[in-house]
């Protein structure tokens, strides 16, 4: 057992000697089922559901199974370090929390519980425009923690500029701009439930707390309905193109990352446009059903822009082995999505902390047992395709 790294494993086994078992699942793939019992059916479906027949959501997970880890024996893993710096953010382990909106549907303490857990575990978090708590309150709960801000670029440019100014003032250091959600996809579970949290006033808190947004309500009938109506009018801008990106530089003083890149050609455009990083992601299969698994998009993107852009990854991370695989295929760090939301639903701050500690320990143990003492030891040679799985397309 590790002496150098914090050992959640040791703690669990020692506590087990007194007959006490962990409060939450240690197999992180069981979190979803465990969380389901404590959530309303509508909230559970909103988190667990994806676009269309959920083919891409399944494929995201399946893509990880097609890569197998090939360990190396007799390497010195006595003093491992998996720390790194990503766009100025110090990471003790190479994962952070993905932006997930409307967390109040999972737990009453919502983003505040996540922000506290992230700070305590020194895991950076990306806070969503669609948060159910205003970004300043999340920042206060996050304290000395490291936080990035995710923008859903609204049609109203005054609101966009105002949100970016607020985020910088509240200590968010990196801007993540999500490109794949200019409108919401056809999501059968939510449609069947007739359930969209925003229309019930959940997930609009960064808007209603915004001075530019408030000013834009002038002339509309008063009350909460006006804010929700205005939200529906400005949420997404379907006219945006690559030519609009300079607006972000004018209003953001720091690194900018584009989230939702799935092709080498778009990654090259991002590099040419002077962006700092990209997140290879398909939004957890929640937007275009039938699209490529995010992991299958990663090798070609890494081949095209590796070394020029910071490459991050999400969509399907469920275990330490998954993190190892994404890093071996070219990501510098990954973002954890649904699993921490299930942790939140299960136990608020304590539930999120459990998920972060378990994932960290699983990752560290998997790395060491694979013979890897540092992140620089990772590369495609750590992996092999599962027999019969076929090749993944390259950039050319
Ligand atoms: C309930 C839910 C809400 C989400 N909200 C946002 C959001 O507000 N902004 C964003 O960029 N991505 C959002 N995402 C996508 C995540 O950032 C991430 O891309 C996705 O969860 C990765 O897939 P996985 O959770 O299956 O691994 C959301 C995902 C879920 C499940």
mmCIF file with all atom_site columns, N, CA and C in Angstrom, residues 236-272:
data_model
loop_
_atom_site.group_PDB
_atom_site.id
_atom_site.type_symbol
_atom_site.label_atom_id
_atom_site.label_alt_id
_atom_site.label_comp_id
_atom_site.label_asym_id
_atom_site.label_entity_id
_atom_site.label_seq_id
_atom_site.pdbx_PDB_ins_code
_atom_site.Cartn_x
_atom_site.Cartn_y
_atom_site.Cartn_z
_atom_site.occupancy
_atom_site.B_iso_or_equiv
_atom_site.pdbx_formal_charge
_atom_site.auth_seq_id
_atom_site.auth_comp_id
_atom_site.auth_asym_id
_atom_site.auth_atom_id
_atom_site.pdbx_PDB_model_num
ATOM 1   N N  . UNK A 1 236 ? -29.190 30.038 -26.524 1.00 0.00 ? 236 UNK A N  1
ATOM 2   C CA . UNK A 1 236 ? -28.186 29.607 -27.508 1.00 0.00 ? 236 UNK A CA 1
ATOM 3   C C  . UNK A 1 236 ? -28.199 30.514 -28.731 1.00 0.00 ? 236 UNK A C  1
ATOM 4   N N  . UNK A 1 237 ? -27.024 30.649 -29.341 1.00 0.00 ? 237 UNK A N  1
ATOM 5   C CA . UNK A 1 237 ? -26.919 31.469 -30.554 1.00 0.00 ? 237 UNK A CA 1
ATOM 6   C C  . UNK A 1 237 ? -26.530 30.553 -31.711 1.00 0.00 ? 237 UNK A C  1
ATOM 7   N N  . UNK A 1 238 ? -27.508 30.225 -32.553 1.00 0.00 ? 238 UNK A N  1
ATOM 8   C CA . UNK A 1 238 ? -27.251 29.276 -33.641 1.00 0.00 ? 238 UNK A CA 1
ATOM 9   C C  . UNK A 1 238 ? -26.539 29.935 -34.825 1.00 0.00 ? 238 UNK A C  1
ATOM 10  N N  . UNK A 1 239 ? -26.282 31.233 -34.712 1.00 0.00 ? 239 UNK A N  1
ATOM 11  C CA . UNK A 1 239 ? -25.595 31.893 -35.836 1.00 0.00 ? 239 UNK A CA 1
ATOM 12  C C  . UNK A 1 239 ? -24.081 31.951 -35.627 1.00 0.00 ? 239 UNK A C  1
ATOM 13  N N  . UNK A 1 240 ? -23.593 31.509 -34.471 1.00 0.00 ? 240 UNK A N  1
ATOM 14  C CA . UNK A 1 240 ? -22.157 31.644 -34.170 1.00 0.00 ? 240 UNK A CA 1
ATOM 15  C C  . UNK A 1 240 ? -21.282 30.859 -35.145 1.00 0.00 ? 240 UNK A C  1
ATOM 16  N N  . UNK A 1 241 ? -20.155 31.447 -35.516 1.00 0.00 ? 241 UNK A N  1
ATOM 17  C CA . UNK A 1 241 ? -19.161 30.752 -36.349 1.00 0.00 ? 241 UNK A CA 1
ATOM 18  C C  . UNK A 1 241 ? -17.768 31.005 -35.766 1.00 0.00 ? 241 UNK A C  1
ATOM 19  N N  . UNK A 1 242 ? -16.777 30.434 -36.418 1.00 0.00 ? 242 UNK A N  1
ATOM 20  C CA . UNK A 1 242 ? -15.393 30.633 -35.980 1.00 0.00 ? 242 UNK A CA 1
ATOM 21  C C  . UNK A 1 242 ? -15.022 32.118 -35.994 1.00 0.00 ? 242 UNK A C  1
ATOM 22  N N  . UNK A 1 243 ? -15.677 32.886 -36.857 1.00 0.00 ? 243 UNK A N  1
ATOM 23  C CA . UNK A 1 243 ? -15.359 34.318 -36.944 1.00 0.00 ? 243 UNK A CA 1
ATOM 24  C C  . UNK A 1 243 ? -15.759 35.092 -35.693 1.00 0.00 ? 243 UNK A C  1
ATOM 25  N N  . UNK A 1 244 ? -16.613 34.497 -34.855 1.00 0.00 ? 244 UNK A N  1
ATOM 26  C CA . UNK A 1 244 ? -17.063 35.208 -33.653 1.00 0.00 ? 244 UNK A CA 1
ATOM 27  C C  . UNK A 1 244 ? -16.104 35.060 -32.472 1.00 0.00 ? 244 UNK A C  1
ATOM 28  N N  . UNK A 1 245 ? -15.132 34.147 -32.598 1.00 0.00 ? 245 UNK A N  1
ATOM 29  C CA . UNK A 1 245 ? -14.285 33.846 -31.434 1.00 0.00 ? 245 UNK A CA 1
ATOM 30  C C  . UNK A 1 245 ? -13.512 35.050 -30.881 1.00 0.00 ? 245 UNK A C  1
ATOM 31  N N  . UNK A 1 246 ? -13.091 36.017 -31.723 1.00 0.00 ? 246 UNK A N  1
ATOM 32  C CA . UNK A 1 246 ? -12.366 37.162 -31.153 1.00 0.00 ? 246 UNK A CA 1
ATOM 33  C C  . UNK A 1 246 ? -13.135 37.888 -30.051 1.00 0.00 ? 246 UNK A C  1
ATOM 34  N N  . UNK A 1 247 ? -14.470 37.816 -30.091 1.00 0.00 ? 247 UNK A N  1
ATOM 35  C CA . UNK A 1 247 ? -15.278 38.426 -29.018 1.00 0.00 ? 247 UNK A CA 1
ATOM 36  C C  . UNK A 1 247 ? -14.843 37.904 -27.651 1.00 0.00 ? 247 UNK A C  1
ATOM 37  N N  . UNK A 1 248 ? -14.518 36.609 -27.610 1.00 0.00 ? 248 UNK A N  1
ATOM 38  C CA . UNK A 1 248 ? -14.136 36.013 -26.325 1.00 0.00 ? 248 UNK A CA 1
ATOM 39  C C  . UNK A 1 248 ? -12.830 36.620 -25.817 1.00 0.00 ? 248 UNK A C  1
ATOM 40  N N  . UNK A 1 249 ? -11.871 36.778 -26.735 1.00 0.00 ? 249 UNK A N  1
ATOM 41  C CA . UNK A 1 249 ? -10.582 37.360 -26.332 1.00 0.00 ? 249 UNK A CA 1
ATOM 42  C C  . UNK A 1 249 ? -10.751 38.789 -25.830 1.00 0.00 ? 249 UNK A C  1
ATOM 43  N N  . UNK A 1 250 ? -11.703 39.507 -26.443 1.00 0.00 ? 250 UNK A N  1
ATOM 44  C CA . UNK A 1 250 ? -11.917 40.894 -25.992 1.00 0.00 ? 250 UNK A CA 1
ATOM 45  C C  . UNK A 1 250 ? -12.439 40.937 -24.557 1.00 0.00 ? 250 UNK A C  1
ATOM 46  N N  . UNK A 1 251 ? -13.140 39.870 -24.149 1.00 0.00 ? 251 UNK A N  1
ATOM 47  C CA . UNK A 1 251 ? -13.810 39.908 -22.848 1.00 0.00 ? 251 UNK A CA 1
ATOM 48  C C  . UNK A 1 251 ? -13.245 38.925 -21.838 1.00 0.00 ? 251 UNK A C  1
ATOM 49  N N  . UNK A 1 252 ? -12.209 38.199 -22.219 1.00 0.00 ? 252 UNK A N  1
ATOM 50  C CA . UNK A 1 252 ? -11.648 37.220 -21.273 1.00 0.00 ? 252 UNK A CA 1
ATOM 51  C C  . UNK A 1 252 ? -10.137 37.315 -21.258 1.00 0.00 ? 252 UNK A C  1
ATOM 52  N N  . UNK A 1 253 ? -9.612  37.519 -20.068 1.00 0.00 ? 253 UNK A N  1
ATOM 53  C CA . UNK A 1 253 ? -8.187  37.688 -19.892 1.00 0.00 ? 253 UNK A CA 1
ATOM 54  C C  . UNK A 1 253 ? -7.600  36.397 -19.340 1.00 0.00 ? 253 UNK A C  1
ATOM 55  N N  . UNK A 1 254 ? -7.321  35.442 -20.162 1.00 0.00 ? 254 UNK A N  1
ATOM 56  C CA . UNK A 1 254 ? -6.794  34.169 -19.667 1.00 0.00 ? 254 UNK A CA 1
ATOM 57  C C  . UNK A 1 254 ? -7.014  33.087 -20.700 1.00 0.00 ? 254 UNK A C  1
ATOM 58  N N  . UNK A 1 255 ? -6.642  31.861 -20.362 1.00 0.00 ? 255 UNK A N  1
ATOM 59  C CA . UNK A 1 255 ? -6.784  30.768 -21.325 1.00 0.00 ? 255 UNK A CA 1
ATOM 60  C C  . UNK A 1 255 ? -8.243  30.506 -21.708 1.00 0.00 ? 255 UNK A C  1
ATOM 61  N N  . UNK A 1 256 ? -8.434  30.127 -22.973 1.00 0.00 ? 256 UNK A N  1
ATOM 62  C CA . UNK A 1 256 ? -9.777  29.794 -23.476 1.00 0.00 ? 256 UNK A CA 1
ATOM 63  C C  . UNK A 1 256 ? -9.728  28.399 -24.100 1.00 0.00 ? 256 UNK A C  1
ATOM 64  N N  . UNK A 1 257 ? -10.723 27.596 -23.741 1.00 0.00 ? 257 UNK A N  1
ATOM 65  C CA . UNK A 1 257 ? -10.796 26.200 -24.174 1.00 0.00 ? 257 UNK A CA 1
ATOM 66  C C  . UNK A 1 257 ? -12.137 25.986 -24.873 1.00 0.00 ? 257 UNK A C  1
ATOM 67  N N  . UNK A 1 258 ? -12.114 25.281 -25.995 1.00 0.00 ? 258 UNK A N  1
ATOM 68  C CA . UNK A 1 258 ? -13.364 24.962 -26.696 1.00 0.00 ? 258 UNK A CA 1
ATOM 69  C C  . UNK A 1 258 ? -13.789 23.542 -26.339 1.00 0.00 ? 258 UNK A C  1
ATOM 70  N N  . UNK A 1 259 ? -15.020 23.388 -25.886 1.00 0.00 ? 259 UNK A N  1
ATOM 71  C CA . UNK A 1 259 ? -15.527 22.075 -25.467 1.00 0.00 ? 259 UNK A CA 1
ATOM 72  C C  . UNK A 1 259 ? -16.491 21.524 -26.522 1.00 0.00 ? 259 UNK A C  1
ATOM 73  N N  . UNK A 1 260 ? -16.225 20.275 -26.913 1.00 0.00 ? 260 UNK A N  1
ATOM 74  C CA . UNK A 1 260 ? -17.128 19.633 -27.872 1.00 0.00 ? 260 UNK A CA 1
ATOM 75  C C  . UNK A 1 260 ? -16.467 19.342 -29.210 1.00 0.00 ? 260 UNK A C  1
ATOM 76  N N  . UNK A 1 261 ? -15.136 19.361 -29.249 1.00 0.00 ? 261 UNK A N  1
ATOM 77  C CA . UNK A 1 261 ? -14.403 19.095 -30.497 1.00 0.00 ? 261 UNK A CA 1
ATOM 78  C C  . UNK A 1 261 ? -14.299 17.575 -30.697 1.00 0.00 ? 261 UNK A C  1
ATOM 79  N N  . UNK A 1 262 ? -14.633 17.114 -31.914 1.00 0.00 ? 262 UNK A N  1
ATOM 80  C CA . UNK A 1 262 ? -14.618 15.666 -32.186 1.00 0.00 ? 262 UNK A CA 1
ATOM 81  C C  . UNK A 1 262 ? -13.886 15.305 -33.475 1.00 0.00 ? 262 UNK A C  1
ATOM 82  N N  . UNK A 1 263 ? -13.300 16.300 -34.133 1.00 0.00 ? 263 UNK A N  1
ATOM 83  C CA . UNK A 1 263 ? -12.604 15.990 -35.383 1.00 0.00 ? 263 UNK A CA 1
ATOM 84  C C  . UNK A 1 263 ? -11.251 16.684 -35.414 1.00 0.00 ? 263 UNK A C  1
ATOM 85  N N  . UNK A 1 264 ? -10.326 16.072 -36.162 1.00 0.00 ? 264 UNK A N  1
ATOM 86  C CA . UNK A 1 264 ? -9.002  16.678 -36.319 1.00 0.00 ? 264 UNK A CA 1
ATOM 87  C C  . UNK A 1 264 ? -9.128  18.029 -37.014 1.00 0.00 ? 264 UNK A C  1
ATOM 88  N N  . UNK A 1 265 ? -10.051 18.146 -37.969 1.00 0.00 ? 265 UNK A N  1
ATOM 89  C CA . UNK A 1 265 ? -10.146 19.407 -38.705 1.00 0.00 ? 265 UNK A CA 1
ATOM 90  C C  . UNK A 1 265 ? -10.609 20.548 -37.802 1.00 0.00 ? 265 UNK A C  1
ATOM 91  N N  . UNK A 1 266 ? -11.568 20.281 -36.919 1.00 0.00 ? 266 UNK A N  1
ATOM 92  C CA . UNK A 1 266 ? -11.983 21.342 -35.988 1.00 0.00 ? 266 UNK A CA 1
ATOM 93  C C  . UNK A 1 266 ? -10.870 21.653 -34.987 1.00 0.00 ? 266 UNK A C  1
ATOM 94  N N  . UNK A 1 267 ? -10.132 20.630 -34.583 1.00 0.00 ? 267 UNK A N  1
ATOM 95  C CA . UNK A 1 267 ? -9.019  20.872 -33.659 1.00 0.00 ? 267 UNK A CA 1
ATOM 96  C C  . UNK A 1 267 ? -7.978  21.778 -34.324 1.00 0.00 ? 267 UNK A C  1
ATOM 97  N N  . UNK A 1 268 ? -7.715  21.539 -35.603 1.00 0.00 ? 268 UNK A N  1
ATOM 98  C CA . UNK A 1 268 ? -6.763  22.385 -36.328 1.00 0.00 ? 268 UNK A CA 1
ATOM 99  C C  . UNK A 1 268 ? -7.282  23.818 -36.443 1.00 0.00 ? 268 UNK A C  1
ATOM 100 N N  . UNK A 1 269 ? -8.591  23.963 -36.644 1.00 0.00 ? 269 UNK A N  1
ATOM 101 C CA . UNK A 1 269 ? -9.168  25.316 -36.711 1.00 0.00 ? 269 UNK A CA 1
ATOM 102 C C  . UNK A 1 269 ? -9.010  26.025 -35.364 1.00 0.00 ? 269 UNK A C  1
ATOM 103 N N  . UNK A 1 270 ? -9.202  25.263 -34.296 1.00 0.00 ? 270 UNK A N  1
ATOM 104 C CA . UNK A 1 270 ? -9.043  25.856 -32.961 1.00 0.00 ? 270 UNK A CA 1
ATOM 105 C C  . UNK A 1 270 ? -7.613  26.339 -32.761 1.00 0.00 ? 270 UNK A C  1
ATOM 106 N N  . UNK A 1 271 ? -6.664  25.538 -33.220 1.00 0.00 ? 271 UNK A N  1
ATOM 107 C CA . UNK A 1 271 ? -5.255  25.932 -33.091 1.00 0.00 ? 271 UNK A CA 1
ATOM 108 C C  . UNK A 1 271 ? -4.987  27.178 -33.935 1.00 0.00 ? 271 UNK A C  1
ATOM 109 N N  . UNK A 1 272 ? -5.506  27.172 -35.159 1.00 0.00 ? 272 UNK A N  1
ATOM 110 C CA . UNK A 1 272 ? -5.282  28.316 -36.051 1.00 0.00 ? 272 UNK A CA 1
ATOM 111 C C  . UNK A 1 272 ? -5.928  29.580 -35.489 1.00 0.00 ? 272 UNK A C  1
#
